[in-house]
Structure formats: structure tokens, C-alpha cells
């Protein structure tokens, strides 16, 4: 008993230590390409020397001096840069600063993010609904299927003539949204758009981007096979009677922290809405375009997507602003639904995205009629509630093919470049030398996706200009996600020396396996701390993170955060292969 108590105490103190005293030397814990910028951030008042040492031999391979100090705008802490970019020889290294200790070990090599990229795409496989995950593909995280979703009820808010309240429909497959087990069309929208865009932007890289899923080797890139699992579900979310799309498929309340197959609460599809329908239209249009080239593998799929997109578009034209307001809905209908709302208050951007995708699919400029591109205004970073920029990316990608209006294309291109330039302003003053975190606003719920989406925007700016400072800054945000940040954590589960071990993710909590399901991106710092967990150790915006499964506000995982992680890491790999 005493022994047991001691173990618990040791475990508790380890947790405290791990949480409260991040080592003062922070860097990307995976590593760097040989020709990349390579820096570590050292929290040091003094401008001391630092050394780069080879892990195998212990020998010093580089000696340098820390930079001038930078003051952190969030915490006031002093940091300095250790720059060892000149070391290009492949190997395993660590940084050492006398009196401060050693950094995590890391590698310098080609293809250094191959595993990170593949694991983050594989993360989607682990989120699959309605299918067993056998050991062959899921390793020690093998589990039985959860949520067959073949008997889903029509919620009172969603009735139509042919589908009265409590009518039963089948709506299986898809991905679990996040740490919870519900499926939300709005969040599926941006997630699918991001993954499908990776394919459209880097098709030849995706040919060999393998993740060991059941469909690997079927002649279709894994990223498309994975997306197809969710596309099949999305198609079932359209009311065939009128083309409107249900906002979500959900339990009335969140499940407990149990495995998927133990969660057996009744599930409903709820209220059709304009945001869900337009996001659906955009995804269907993009899918129709992509799967046209795989007609022999999936006969008729592309046409089904076209039909679904057109029907959805027509519904939205008749219902241009049906917003999802969960509180209002609960006043009118039973049972009350209290799961994630994804209640967007403004659908102008969904119109832009859907119109752009429909135009790129059909080449009919009519789709752009009455659509305000706001090309002269600052471009917003993509989030689940703000998808305007996804439309910009698509129009630019296909500008030539669809003979888009050159003036519009030019202004969208300019917009992306000036967004990227704004990100780069004052980079030299940033305490972690990242564009991520310049303002406290970056640390919103799911801040890791802010970093990843900024990285993607920078890569689009690179594509347009070929200026390498954009790729370098995109790389900097990947460095942020993999450890060069104020928490010292590598935010991708299964990776890094200081790794996330307790994400708010039901399977990871309930499976009895010490390691969390791998390849999932933790939400990251969020000073609002809406979860009121008691284990946060800091209120500073960039440190407000706790590796505790109570923390749905800073340490949940979600598909719309994983997708840009896949894009950023895979695109950097793709670009490095092209060199
Ligand atoms: O990512 C969403 C964030 O922007 C919102 O502020 C938050 C509260 O509404 O919800 C987040 O999304 C969650 C969703 O509602 C339910 N599944 C888990 C999602 C990630 O935490």
C-alpha cells in the first residue's frame, strides 16, 4: 500500500514538474531539413555562449552566442535565439547552454517531417465512425466500431414532409469531430476543404503519401481515400426532398468518457441551415472535380457529388440566411441539444466559398453573380466560421483553367500576399521568432490551427511569388507546433520529447493505454480557459495550456485542427522534394 502511495506521489510530482517547469531551451523536437533555418529559443537573461552537440559522440559540432534579448509581449519574459542554421550535416543533435542544460534531441535530415505528416493524416483514420479499427492498421489502439449511425432520428427541428419527427434515417461513417463523438457538417466543411486542397495543390506528392489504411494500395491516394470516408457520410446529411443539409448529427448531450462502442445514446440529425448547406455545396463541388479523375474506381461518385452540390445550392438560394441558433432551437423543440453548436452568425463567407467551388467546377460565371468577394479588404484566416479564403485559394488555383476575371484573380493574389506580408512584419522582434503569437488574438480556442493555417497562407504566398521568406516563416510555424513555443510542448500526439499525453479525447482517456492515440493535434494555448481546469500553471496567453484531459479548451483535438497540420507538414515535404 505504502509503495502504491509513493508511486502515486511520484507520478503526481512528475506531472507537476512536467507542467510547471518547461525546460528553458525550446525548439522543434523533430528536426530540420539540412538547408533550413535552424534555431532554438533560450530563456536567458544573459547573452551566453551555446553549443550544438552530436547525440552519438557527445562532441561539440558548433559553438555560437545567443542573440540580443527579445521581450515577450504576453509574459514579459526575456528570450534569445540560438542560431545553428550553418550546420547541414545529417545527424542527431542537441543544444546545450552552460548553466541552463540541454534541449530535446532532434534530427537534421531530408524528409524530416515525413512521419509527422503521415501520422497527422492517419489521425483521421483513428477518428473514423462506424468501422472496426483492426490491429493491422491501428496497432495497439485497435478498437471495435462505434456508432453504426444506421438508425438516426429526425429531430423535431429538422422535420420535412417525407421525414416526420423521429423518422429513422441511416447516416453512418464520417469522422468523430474531436474529443467528442458527434458529427458536425460545418466543421467537416473546412476540414474536407483543407485536405482536398492539399491534394489539388500537391497531387504528385499525394500519390506516394501513404498512411497504412485499409484502402492503401487501391490506386487512389490515401488522402482521398480518407476524405471519402467522410464524404460518404456528408452525402447522407442532405434531405433528398429539398436539398437542404442538416447542421449536425449528434446526441442530445455529450457522451461520457467512454470508448466509442460503449456510447449508445440515441442520435439525431438537427435543423437544416445555410452555413451547413453552403459548406456542403463547396465540399461536393470540390469532390466532384477531384473524383471525376477516379471514375473507374468510384463509378458515378463524381456525378452524385455534382447533383448534391446543385441541389444544395438551390436550397441555399431559397434559404439564404437560415442561421443555426442552438438556444433558440431548444426553446422550440425537444429534446434539447447541448453539444457543440458551431453556430455561425454570418454566412457571407460561406457564399463566397461555395460560389467559388461551383464556378471552378462548372466554369459558369453565373455562380459569382451577387457574390461580394471583398477583395479590397484584409483577408481573414480560415476557421470553421470563416471560410472566405478557401474560396480565394480555389479561384487562384484554377484561374487559368476557368478563365477567371484577371482583375479579380489579381486582387485576390494581392490580398494573399499582403496577408502574408502583414504576418511577417516585426518577425525579428518576436520572442519565439514565429509569426504565430504576434497578438494575443492568435491564442483562441484551437490556437494550434491558427498557427497551421497561417503556415498554409504563407505557402500560398510562396507559390505566388517564389520568395523563400514565406516558406521559412511557414516552417517557423511548424517549428512552433513541434515545440518552439512558450509551453515547450510538441502539440502533435505521439511526437516529441515533451509530448502531449492527456488530450481531451474520449478514446485516449478510456482505452486504458498510456499513450494517447497518435497523430492528433492538441488545441494549444487558450487564455480564456473556459474549461475551468485547475491544472493550468499560467494565465499568459502563450502559456495558457494544460496537458490534462479536463482541458477541452486547451487540450482537445479536432479534425479542423488536424487538417491544416496535415497540409502544412505535407506541403513542406512536397516543396522540399521539388528542390
Ligand atoms: O473549435 C470550436 C471553438 O471555436 C468554439 O469556441 C468552441 C465553443 O463553442 O467549440 C469548438 O468546437 C468544439 C465543438 O463545439 C464540439 N466538438 C469539439 C470542438 C473542439 O473543442
Coordinates of C-alpha atoms and ligand atoms in Angstrom, one line a residue:
X1 CA 0.0 0.0 0.0
X2 CA 2.8 2.4 1.0
X3 CA 4.6 1.5 -2.2
X4 CA 1.5 2.2 -4.1
X5 CA 1.0 5.6 -2.4
X6 CA 4.6 6.5 -3.1
X7 CA 4.1 5.7 -6.8
X8 CA 1.1 7.9 -6.9
X9 CA 3.0 10.7 -5.2
X10 CA 6.0 10.4 -7.6
X11 CA 3.6 10.4 -10.5
X12 CA 1.9 13.5 -9.2
X13 CA 5.1 15.3 -8.7
X14 CA 6.3 14.3 -12.2
X15 CA 3.1 15.7 -13.6
X16 CA 3.6 18.9 -11.7
X17 CA 7.2 19.1 -12.8
X18 CA 6.4 18.4 -16.4
X19 CA 3.6 21.0 -16.4
X20 CA 5.3 23.8 -14.4
X21 CA 8.9 23.8 -15.4
X22 CA 9.3 23.7 -19.1
X23 CA 13.0 23.5 -20.0
X24 CA 14.4 26.9 -20.9
X25 CA 15.7 25.7 -24.3
X26 CA 12.8 25.2 -26.8
X27 CA 12.9 24.0 -30.3
X28 CA 11.3 21.9 -32.9
X29 CA 11.7 18.5 -31.2
X30 CA 11.5 16.5 -34.5
X31 CA 14.2 18.4 -36.5
X32 CA 15.1 20.4 -39.6
X33 CA 15.9 20.0 -43.3
X34 CA 19.6 20.3 -43.9
X35 CA 19.2 23.6 -45.8
X36 CA 16.6 25.1 -43.5
X37 CA 16.8 27.9 -40.9
X38 CA 17.5 26.1 -37.6
X39 CA 17.0 27.9 -34.3
X40 CA 16.3 27.3 -30.7
X41 CA 14.8 29.8 -28.3
X42 CA 16.6 30.1 -25.0
X43 CA 15.0 31.8 -22.0
X44 CA 18.1 33.5 -20.7
X45 CA 18.8 36.9 -19.2
X46 CA 22.5 36.7 -20.2
X47 CA 23.9 36.6 -23.6
X48 CA 25.9 33.4 -23.0
X49 CA 27.5 31.0 -25.5
X50 CA 25.7 27.9 -26.7
X51 CA 26.9 24.6 -28.2
X52 CA 25.4 22.2 -30.7
X53 CA 26.4 18.6 -29.8
X54 CA 26.2 15.4 -31.6
X55 CA 24.0 12.9 -29.6
X56 CA 26.0 9.8 -30.7
X57 CA 29.5 11.1 -30.0
X58 CA 28.8 13.9 -27.4
X59 CA 31.2 16.0 -29.4
X60 CA 30.6 19.7 -30.0
X61 CA 29.9 20.4 -33.7
X62 CA 29.2 24.2 -33.4
X63 CA 29.7 27.0 -30.9
X64 CA 27.7 30.2 -31.1
X65 CA 26.5 33.0 -29.0
X66 CA 22.9 33.8 -28.1
X67 CA 21.3 36.7 -29.8
X68 CA 20.3 40.1 -28.4
X69 CA 17.3 39.8 -26.0
X70 CA 13.7 39.9 -27.1
X71 CA 10.9 40.7 -24.6
X72 CA 7.8 38.6 -24.8
X73 CA 4.7 40.7 -25.3
X74 CA 2.5 38.3 -23.4
X75 CA 4.5 37.4 -20.4
X76 CA 7.4 39.9 -20.3
X77 CA 9.9 37.1 -20.3
X78 CA 13.3 37.5 -22.0
X79 CA 14.3 35.1 -24.7
X80 CA 17.2 34.8 -27.1
X81 CA 17.9 32.9 -30.2
X82 CA 20.5 30.2 -30.7
X83 CA 21.0 30.0 -34.5
X84 CA 22.8 27.0 -35.8
X85 CA 21.5 27.1 -39.4
X86 CA 25.0 26.7 -40.8
X87 CA 25.1 23.1 -39.6
X88 CA 23.8 21.0 -42.5
X89 CA 25.2 17.6 -41.9
X90 CA 22.6 14.9 -41.3
X91 CA 22.6 13.6 -37.7
X92 CA 21.1 13.7 -34.3
X93 CA 21.9 16.7 -32.1
X94 CA 21.0 18.7 -29.1
X95 CA 21.7 22.3 -28.0
X96 CA 23.5 22.9 -24.7
X97 CA 23.8 26.2 -22.7
X98 CA 26.0 26.1 -19.7
X99 CA 24.0 26.5 -16.5
X100 CA 20.7 26.1 -18.4
X101 CA 21.1 22.5 -19.6
X102 CA 20.2 20.7 -22.8
X103 CA 17.5 20.9 -25.3
X104 CA 15.5 18.0 -26.5
X105 CA 17.3 15.9 -29.2
X106 CA 16.4 16.5 -32.8
X107 CA 17.5 15.4 -36.2
X108 CA 18.8 17.1 -39.3
X109 CA 18.0 15.2 -42.4
X110 CA 16.0 15.2 -45.6
X111 CA 12.3 14.1 -45.4
X112 CA 12.4 15.1 -41.7
X113 CA 8.6 15.7 -41.5
X114 CA 7.5 12.6 -43.4
X115 CA 6.4 10.8 -40.3
X116 CA 4.7 13.8 -38.8
X117 CA 2.7 14.4 -42.0
X118 CA 1.7 10.7 -42.4
X119 CA 0.8 10.4 -38.7
X120 CA -1.4 13.5 -38.8
X121 CA -3.3 12.2 -41.8
X122 CA -3.5 8.8 -40.1
X123 CA -5.1 10.6 -37.2
X124 CA -8.3 10.8 -39.3
X125 CA -8.4 7.1 -39.6
X126 CA -8.5 6.8 -35.8
X127 CA -11.4 9.2 -35.8
X128 CA -13.5 7.0 -38.2
X129 CA -17.0 6.3 -37.1
X130 CA -18.9 3.0 -37.8
X131 CA -15.9 0.8 -38.5
X132 CA -13.7 -1.6 -36.6
X133 CA -10.1 -0.4 -36.4
X134 CA -8.1 -3.7 -36.5
X135 CA -4.6 -4.0 -35.2
X136 CA -3.2 -4.3 -38.7
X137 CA -3.9 -0.6 -39.2
X138 CA -4.5 0.7 -35.7
X139 CA -1.7 -1.1 -33.8
X140 CA -2.2 -1.0 -30.0
X141 CA -5.1 1.4 -30.5
X142 CA -7.2 -1.2 -32.3
X143 CA -10.9 -0.9 -31.2
X144 CA -14.3 -2.1 -32.2
X145 CA -16.5 0.1 -34.3
X146 CA -18.6 2.8 -32.6
X147 CA -21.8 4.5 -33.6
X148 CA -23.2 2.5 -36.5
X149 CA -25.5 5.5 -37.1
X150 CA -27.8 3.4 -39.2
X151 CA -30.8 4.4 -37.1
X152 CA -30.6 8.1 -36.7
X153 CA -33.7 10.0 -35.7
X154 CA -35.1 13.2 -37.3
X155 CA -35.1 15.8 -34.6
X156 CA -38.2 17.9 -34.2
X157 CA -36.2 20.9 -35.6
X158 CA -35.5 19.0 -38.8
X159 CA -38.8 17.6 -40.0
X160 CA -39.9 17.8 -43.6
X161 CA -42.9 16.2 -45.3
X162 CA -41.3 12.9 -46.1
X163 CA -39.3 12.9 -42.8
X164 CA -41.5 13.4 -39.8
X165 CA -40.2 13.8 -36.2
X166 CA -38.4 10.6 -35.1
X167 CA -38.4 9.1 -38.6
X168 CA -35.3 6.9 -38.9
X169 CA -32.5 7.5 -41.5
X170 CA -29.1 5.9 -42.0
X171 CA -26.2 8.3 -41.7
X172 CA -23.1 6.2 -40.9
X173 CA -19.4 6.7 -41.5
X174 CA -17.7 10.1 -41.2
X175 CA -15.1 11.1 -38.6
X176 CA -15.7 12.0 -35.0
X177 CA -15.4 15.7 -34.8
X178 CA -12.9 15.9 -31.9
X179 CA -12.7 14.6 -28.4
X180 CA -16.4 14.1 -28.6
X181 CA -18.4 11.6 -30.8
X182 CA -20.7 13.9 -32.7
X183 CA -20.5 14.8 -36.4
X184 CA -20.9 18.4 -37.5
X185 CA -21.3 19.5 -41.1
X186 CA -19.9 23.0 -40.7
X187 CA -16.6 21.7 -39.2
X188 CA -16.4 18.9 -41.7
X189 CA -16.6 21.5 -44.4
X190 CA -13.4 23.3 -43.7
X191 CA -11.7 20.1 -42.8
X192 CA -12.5 18.5 -46.1
X193 CA -11.7 21.7 -48.0
X194 CA -8.3 21.7 -46.5
X195 CA -7.5 18.1 -47.1
X196 CA -8.8 18.1 -50.7
X197 CA -6.9 21.3 -51.4
X198 CA -3.7 19.6 -50.3
X199 CA -4.4 17.0 -53.0
X200 CA -5.2 19.7 -55.6
X201 CA -2.1 21.7 -54.7
X202 CA 0.4 18.9 -54.5
X203 CA -1.1 16.0 -56.4
X204 CA 2.1 14.1 -57.2
X205 CA 3.3 14.3 -53.6
X206 CA 0.0 12.8 -52.6
X207 CA 0.5 9.8 -54.9
X208 CA 3.1 8.5 -52.5
X209 CA 1.7 9.9 -49.3
X210 CA 1.0 6.6 -47.5
X211 CA -0.7 6.0 -44.2
X212 CA -1.4 2.3 -43.9
X213 CA -5.2 2.4 -44.0
X214 CA -7.4 -0.4 -45.3
X215 CA -7.7 1.3 -48.7
X216 CA -3.9 2.0 -49.2
X217 CA -2.8 0.3 -52.4
X218 CA -6.2 0.7 -54.1
X219 CA -4.7 3.0 -56.7
X220 CA -6.2 6.1 -55.0
X221 CA -4.1 8.4 -52.9
X222 CA -4.7 7.8 -49.1
X223 CA -5.6 11.4 -48.5
X224 CA -8.6 10.9 -50.9
X225 CA -9.5 7.5 -49.6
X226 CA -9.6 9.0 -46.1
X227 CA -11.6 12.0 -47.2
X228 CA -14.0 9.6 -49.0
X229 CA -14.9 8.1 -45.6
X230 CA -16.3 11.4 -44.5
X231 CA -17.7 12.3 -47.9
X232 CA -19.9 9.2 -47.9
X233 CA -21.3 10.4 -44.5
X234 CA -21.8 14.0 -45.7
X235 CA -23.8 12.8 -48.7
X236 CA -26.4 11.3 -46.2
X237 CA -26.8 14.6 -44.5
X238 CA -28.8 16.2 -47.3
X239 CA -32.6 16.0 -47.2
X240 CA -33.4 14.4 -50.5
X241 CA -36.7 16.1 -50.5
X242 CA -35.4 19.7 -50.9
X243 CA -31.6 19.6 -50.9
X244 CA -31.1 21.3 -47.5
X245 CA -28.4 19.9 -45.3
X246 CA -28.7 19.1 -41.6
X247 CA -26.4 21.1 -39.3
X248 CA -25.2 18.1 -37.4
X249 CA -25.7 14.5 -36.3
X250 CA -25.5 14.4 -32.6
X251 CA -26.6 13.0 -29.2
X252 CA -28.6 15.5 -27.2
X253 CA -25.7 15.7 -24.7
X254 CA -22.1 14.7 -24.8
X255 CA -21.2 11.1 -24.1
X256 CA -19.2 10.2 -21.0
X257 CA -15.5 9.5 -21.3
X258 CA -16.1 6.0 -22.7
X259 CA -14.9 4.1 -25.8
X260 CA -16.9 4.6 -29.0
X261 CA -18.6 1.2 -28.9
X262 CA -19.8 1.9 -25.3
X263 CA -21.6 5.1 -26.3
X264 CA -25.1 4.1 -27.2
X265 CA -27.2 7.2 -26.7
X266 CA -29.8 8.0 -29.4
X267 CA -28.6 10.2 -32.2
X268 CA -30.4 12.9 -34.1
X269 CA -30.0 15.0 -37.2
X270 CA -31.0 18.5 -36.4
X271 CA -32.1 21.6 -38.2
X272 CA -31.1 22.4 -41.8
X273 CA -29.1 25.6 -42.1
X274 CA -27.5 27.8 -44.7
X275 CA -23.9 27.6 -43.3
X276 CA -24.1 23.8 -43.3
X277 CA -25.7 23.7 -46.8
X278 CA -23.1 26.0 -48.4
X279 CA -20.2 24.3 -46.8
X280 CA -21.6 21.0 -48.1
X281 CA -22.0 22.5 -51.6
X282 CA -18.4 23.6 -51.6
X283 CA -17.1 20.2 -50.5
X284 CA -19.4 18.4 -53.0
X285 CA -18.2 20.6 -55.8
X286 CA -14.5 20.1 -54.9
X287 CA -15.1 16.4 -54.6
X288 CA -16.9 16.2 -57.9
X289 CA -13.9 17.8 -59.6
X290 CA -11.4 15.5 -57.9
X291 CA -13.2 12.2 -58.2
X292 CA -14.0 12.8 -61.9
X293 CA -10.4 11.5 -62.4
X294 CA -11.2 8.3 -60.4
X295 CA -14.4 7.4 -62.3
X296 CA -13.2 3.8 -62.9
X297 CA -12.6 3.3 -59.1
X298 CA -15.8 5.0 -58.0
X299 CA -18.3 5.0 -60.8
X300 CA -20.9 7.6 -60.5
X301 CA -19.5 9.2 -57.4
X302 CA -18.5 12.4 -59.1
X303 CA -21.9 12.8 -60.7
X304 CA -23.6 12.2 -57.3
X305 CA -21.5 15.0 -55.9
X306 CA -22.5 17.3 -58.7
X307 CA -26.2 16.6 -58.2
X308 CA -25.8 17.0 -54.4
X309 CA -24.0 20.3 -54.9
X310 CA -26.5 21.7 -57.3
X311 CA -29.5 20.7 -55.1
X312 CA -27.8 22.2 -52.1
X313 CA -27.1 25.5 -53.9
X314 CA -30.7 25.7 -55.0
X315 CA -31.8 25.2 -51.4
X316 CA -29.5 27.9 -50.2
X317 CA -30.7 30.3 -52.9
X318 CA -34.2 29.9 -51.4
X319 CA -32.9 30.0 -47.8
X320 CA -30.0 32.4 -47.9
X321 CA -29.6 33.1 -44.2
X322 CA -31.1 30.3 -42.0
X323 CA -28.7 30.5 -39.1
X324 CA -28.2 27.8 -36.5
X325 CA -29.0 29.2 -33.1
X326 CA -29.0 26.3 -30.6
X327 CA -30.5 28.3 -27.7
X328 CA -33.4 29.4 -29.9
X329 CA -33.9 25.9 -31.2
X330 CA -34.0 24.5 -27.7
X331 CA -36.8 26.9 -26.8
X332 CA -38.9 25.5 -29.5
X333 CA -38.1 21.8 -29.8
X334 CA -37.3 18.8 -27.7
X335 CA -35.1 17.1 -26.8
X336 CA -32.7 20.0 -26.0
X337 CA -29.4 19.6 -27.8
X338 CA -26.4 20.9 -25.9
X339 CA -23.4 19.5 -27.9
X340 CA -21.1 21.7 -30.0
X341 CA -23.1 24.5 -31.6
X342 CA -20.9 25.7 -34.5
X343 CA -23.4 28.4 -34.7
X344 CA -22.1 30.8 -37.3
X345 CA -23.8 34.3 -37.3
X346 CA -22.7 35.4 -40.7
X347 CA -22.8 33.3 -43.9
X348 CA -21.4 35.8 -46.4
X349 CA -18.1 33.9 -46.4
X350 CA -19.8 30.5 -47.0
X351 CA -21.5 32.1 -50.1
X352 CA -18.0 33.1 -51.4
X353 CA -16.6 29.6 -50.8
X354 CA -19.5 27.7 -52.3
X355 CA -19.7 30.1 -55.3
X356 CA -16.0 29.8 -56.0
X357 CA -16.1 26.0 -55.9
X358 CA -19.3 25.8 -58.1
X359 CA -17.7 28.2 -60.6
X360 CA -14.4 26.2 -60.6
X361 CA -16.5 23.0 -61.2
X362 CA -18.9 24.3 -63.8
X363 CA -16.9 27.2 -65.3
X364 CA -20.3 29.1 -65.3
X365 CA -19.6 32.7 -64.2
X366 CA -23.2 33.0 -63.1
X367 CA -22.3 31.4 -59.8
X368 CA -20.3 34.5 -59.0
X369 CA -23.3 36.8 -59.5
X370 CA -24.2 38.8 -56.4
X371 CA -21.2 37.4 -54.6
X372 CA -19.1 40.0 -52.8
X373 CA -15.5 38.9 -52.8
X374 CA -14.4 41.9 -50.6
X375 CA -11.1 41.6 -52.4
X376 CA -10.0 45.0 -51.2
X377 CA -10.5 44.1 -47.6
X378 CA -8.0 42.3 -45.4
X379 CA -8.2 38.5 -46.0
X380 CA -9.4 36.6 -43.0
X381 CA -7.6 33.5 -41.8
X382 CA -9.7 30.3 -42.3
X383 CA -11.6 28.9 -39.3
X384 CA -14.8 26.8 -39.1
X385 CA -16.8 30.0 -39.1
X386 CA -14.8 31.9 -41.7
X387 CA -14.2 30.1 -45.0
X388 CA -14.0 33.1 -47.4
X389 CA -10.3 32.5 -48.0
X390 CA -10.8 28.9 -49.1
X391 CA -12.7 30.4 -52.0
X392 CA -9.8 32.7 -52.8
X393 CA -7.4 29.7 -52.8
X394 CA -9.6 27.8 -55.2
X395 CA -10.1 30.7 -57.6
X396 CA -6.4 31.3 -57.8
X397 CA -5.6 27.6 -58.2
X398 CA -7.9 27.3 -61.2
X399 CA -7.7 30.9 -62.6
X400 CA -6.2 29.9 -65.9
X401 CA -8.3 26.8 -66.5
X402 CA -11.6 28.6 -65.7
X403 CA -10.6 31.8 -67.4
X404 CA -11.4 33.8 -64.3
X405 CA -11.7 37.5 -64.5
X406 CA -8.0 38.6 -64.4
X407 CA -8.8 41.7 -62.3
X408 CA -10.5 39.6 -59.6
X409 CA -7.7 37.0 -59.7
X410 CA -5.0 39.7 -59.4
X411 CA -6.8 41.3 -56.4
X412 CA -7.2 38.0 -54.6
X413 CA -3.5 37.2 -55.2
X414 CA -2.5 40.7 -53.9
X415 CA -4.7 40.1 -50.9
X416 CA -3.0 36.8 -50.0
X417 CA 0.5 38.3 -50.4
X418 CA -0.4 41.3 -48.3
X419 CA -1.8 39.0 -45.6
X420 CA 1.5 37.1 -45.6
X421 CA 3.5 40.3 -45.5
X422 CA 1.5 41.5 -42.5
X423 CA 2.3 38.2 -40.8
X424 CA 6.0 38.8 -41.5
X425 CA 6.0 42.4 -40.1
X426 CA 8.1 42.5 -36.9
X427 CA 9.1 38.9 -37.1
X428 CA 12.5 39.9 -35.9
X429 CA 11.1 41.1 -32.6
X430 CA 9.0 38.0 -31.8
X431 CA 10.2 36.2 -28.7
X432 CA 9.9 32.8 -30.5
X433 CA 10.7 34.2 -33.9
X434 CA 7.4 32.9 -35.2
X435 CA 4.6 34.8 -37.0
X436 CA 2.3 32.8 -34.7
X437 CA 1.5 34.6 -31.5
X438 CA 2.2 38.2 -32.5
X439 CA -1.0 39.2 -30.9
X440 CA -3.0 37.6 -28.1
X441 CA -5.8 37.0 -30.6
X442 CA -3.8 34.2 -32.1
X443 CA -4.4 32.2 -28.9
X444 CA -8.0 31.5 -29.4
X445 CA -9.7 28.1 -28.8
X446 CA -7.8 25.8 -31.1
X447 CA -4.8 28.1 -31.5
X448 CA -2.7 25.4 -33.0
X449 CA -4.9 25.6 -36.0
X450 CA -4.2 29.4 -36.2
X451 CA -0.5 28.5 -36.5
X452 CA -1.1 25.8 -39.1
X453 CA -3.5 28.0 -41.2
X454 CA -1.1 30.9 -41.1
X455 CA 1.5 28.5 -42.4
X456 CA -0.8 27.5 -45.2
X457 CA -1.4 31.1 -46.2
X458 CA 2.3 31.7 -46.2
X459 CA 2.8 28.7 -48.5
X460 CA 0.2 30.2 -50.9
X461 CA 2.1 33.4 -50.9
X462 CA 5.3 31.5 -51.7
X463 CA 3.5 29.8 -54.6
X464 CA 2.6 33.2 -56.0
X465 CA 5.9 34.9 -55.5
X466 CA 8.6 32.1 -55.1
X467 CA 10.0 34.2 -52.3
X468 CA 11.6 31.8 -49.8
X469 CA 11.0 34.1 -46.8
X470 CA 7.4 32.9 -46.9
X471 CA 8.3 29.2 -46.7
X472 CA 10.8 30.0 -43.9
X473 CA 8.0 31.6 -41.9
X474 CA 5.7 28.7 -42.6
X475 CA 8.4 26.4 -41.4
X476 CA 8.7 28.6 -38.3
X477 CA 5.0 27.9 -37.5
X478 CA 5.6 24.2 -37.9
X479 CA 8.6 24.6 -35.5
X480 CA 6.1 26.3 -33.2
X481 CA 3.7 23.3 -33.3
X482 CA 6.5 20.8 -32.8
X483 CA 8.0 22.6 -29.7
X484 CA 9.3 26.1 -30.3
X485 CA 6.7 27.7 -28.2
X486 CA 6.2 29.1 -24.7
X487 CA 4.8 25.9 -23.3
X488 CA 7.7 23.8 -24.5
X489 CA 5.2 21.1 -25.7
X490 CA 5.2 19.4 -29.1
X491 CA 1.5 19.6 -29.8
X492 CA 1.1 16.5 -32.0
X493 CA 0.4 13.4 -30.0
X494 CA 3.0 10.6 -30.3
X495 CA 5.8 13.0 -31.2
X496 CA 8.4 15.0 -29.4
X497 CA 10.3 14.6 -26.1
X498 CA 7.9 16.8 -24.2
X499 CA 4.8 15.4 -25.6
X500 CA 1.1 15.7 -25.0
X501 CA 0.0 12.7 -23.0
X502 CA -3.5 13.5 -21.8
X503 CA -5.6 15.1 -24.6
X504 CA -9.3 15.7 -24.1
X505 CA -10.1 12.8 -26.4
X506 CA -12.5 10.1 -25.3
X507 CA -10.8 7.1 -26.8
X508 CA -7.4 8.2 -25.4
X509 CA -8.9 8.6 -22.0
X510 CA -11.0 5.4 -22.0
X511 CA -8.8 2.8 -23.8
X512 CA -6.5 2.1 -20.8
X513 CA -3.4 2.6 -23.0
X514 CA -0.9 5.0 -21.5
X515 CA 0.0 6.6 -24.9
X516 CA -2.8 8.7 -26.4
X517 CA -4.0 7.9 -29.9
X518 CA -1.2 9.3 -32.1
X519 CA -1.2 11.9 -34.8
X520 CA -3.7 14.2 -33.2
X521 CA -3.1 17.9 -32.8
X522 CA -3.8 19.4 -29.4
X523 CA -5.7 22.7 -29.5
X524 CA -3.0 24.6 -27.8
X525 CA -2.8 27.7 -25.5
X526 CA -6.1 29.5 -24.9
X527 CA -6.1 32.1 -22.1
X528 CA -9.9 32.1 -21.9
X529 CA -9.7 28.7 -20.0
X530 CA -13.4 28.1 -20.5
X531 CA -13.0 24.5 -19.1
X532 CA -12.0 26.0 -15.7
X533 CA -9.5 23.2 -15.2
X534 CA -7.4 23.7 -12.1
X535 CA -4.1 22.5 -13.5
X536 CA -3.2 25.5 -15.7
X537 CA 0.0 26.9 -14.4
X538 CA -0.1 30.2 -16.3
X539 CA -2.6 32.8 -17.4
X540 CA -0.2 34.3 -20.0
X541 CA -1.8 34.0 -23.5
X542 CA 1.0 31.9 -25.0
X543 CA 1.4 29.7 -21.9
X544 CA -2.2 29.1 -21.1
X545 CA -2.2 25.4 -21.7
X546 CA -2.5 22.3 -19.6
X547 CA -1.8 18.7 -20.7
X548 CA -4.8 17.5 -18.8
X549 CA -7.9 15.6 -20.2
X550 CA -10.2 18.0 -18.3
X551 CA -9.0 20.8 -20.6
X552 CA -11.3 20.8 -23.6
X553 CA -10.4 24.5 -24.1
X554 CA -6.7 24.0 -24.5
X555 CA -6.0 20.3 -24.9
X556 CA -8.8 18.8 -27.0
X557 CA -8.1 17.6 -30.5
X558 CA -10.3 18.3 -33.5
X559 CA -10.5 17.4 -37.2
X560 CA -10.4 21.1 -38.3
X561 CA -7.1 21.5 -36.4
X562 CA -5.6 18.2 -37.7
X563 CA -6.3 19.1 -41.4
X564 CA -4.1 22.2 -41.6
X565 CA -1.4 20.3 -39.7
X566 CA -1.5 17.6 -42.4
X567 CA -1.5 20.3 -45.1
X568 CA 1.4 22.3 -43.6
X569 CA 3.7 19.4 -42.9
X570 CA 2.9 17.5 -46.1
X571 CA 3.2 20.7 -48.2
X572 CA 6.7 21.4 -46.7
X573 CA 7.7 17.9 -47.5
X574 CA 6.3 18.2 -51.1
X575 CA 8.2 21.5 -51.6
X576 CA 11.4 20.1 -50.2
X577 CA 11.1 17.1 -52.6
X578 CA 10.8 19.5 -55.5
X579 CA 14.1 21.3 -54.7
Ligands
LIG1 O1 -13.5 24.9 -32.2 C1 -14.6 25.4 -31.6 C2 -14.3 26.8 -31.0 O2 -14.0 27.7 -32.0 C3 -15.5 27.3 -30.1 O3 -15.1 28.4 -29.5 C4 -15.9 26.2 -29.1 C5 -17.1 26.6 -28.2 O4 -18.2 26.6 -29.0 O5 -16.2 25.0 -29.8 C6 -15.1 24.5 -30.5 O6 -15.5 23.3 -31.2 C7 -15.8 22.2 -30.4 C8 -17.2 21.7 -30.8 O7 -18.2 22.7 -30.4 C9 -17.6 20.3 -30.3 N1 -16.6 19.4 -30.6 C10 -15.3 19.8 -30.1 C11 -14.8 21.1 -30.7 C12 -13.4 21.4 -30.3 O8 -13.3 21.8 -29.0

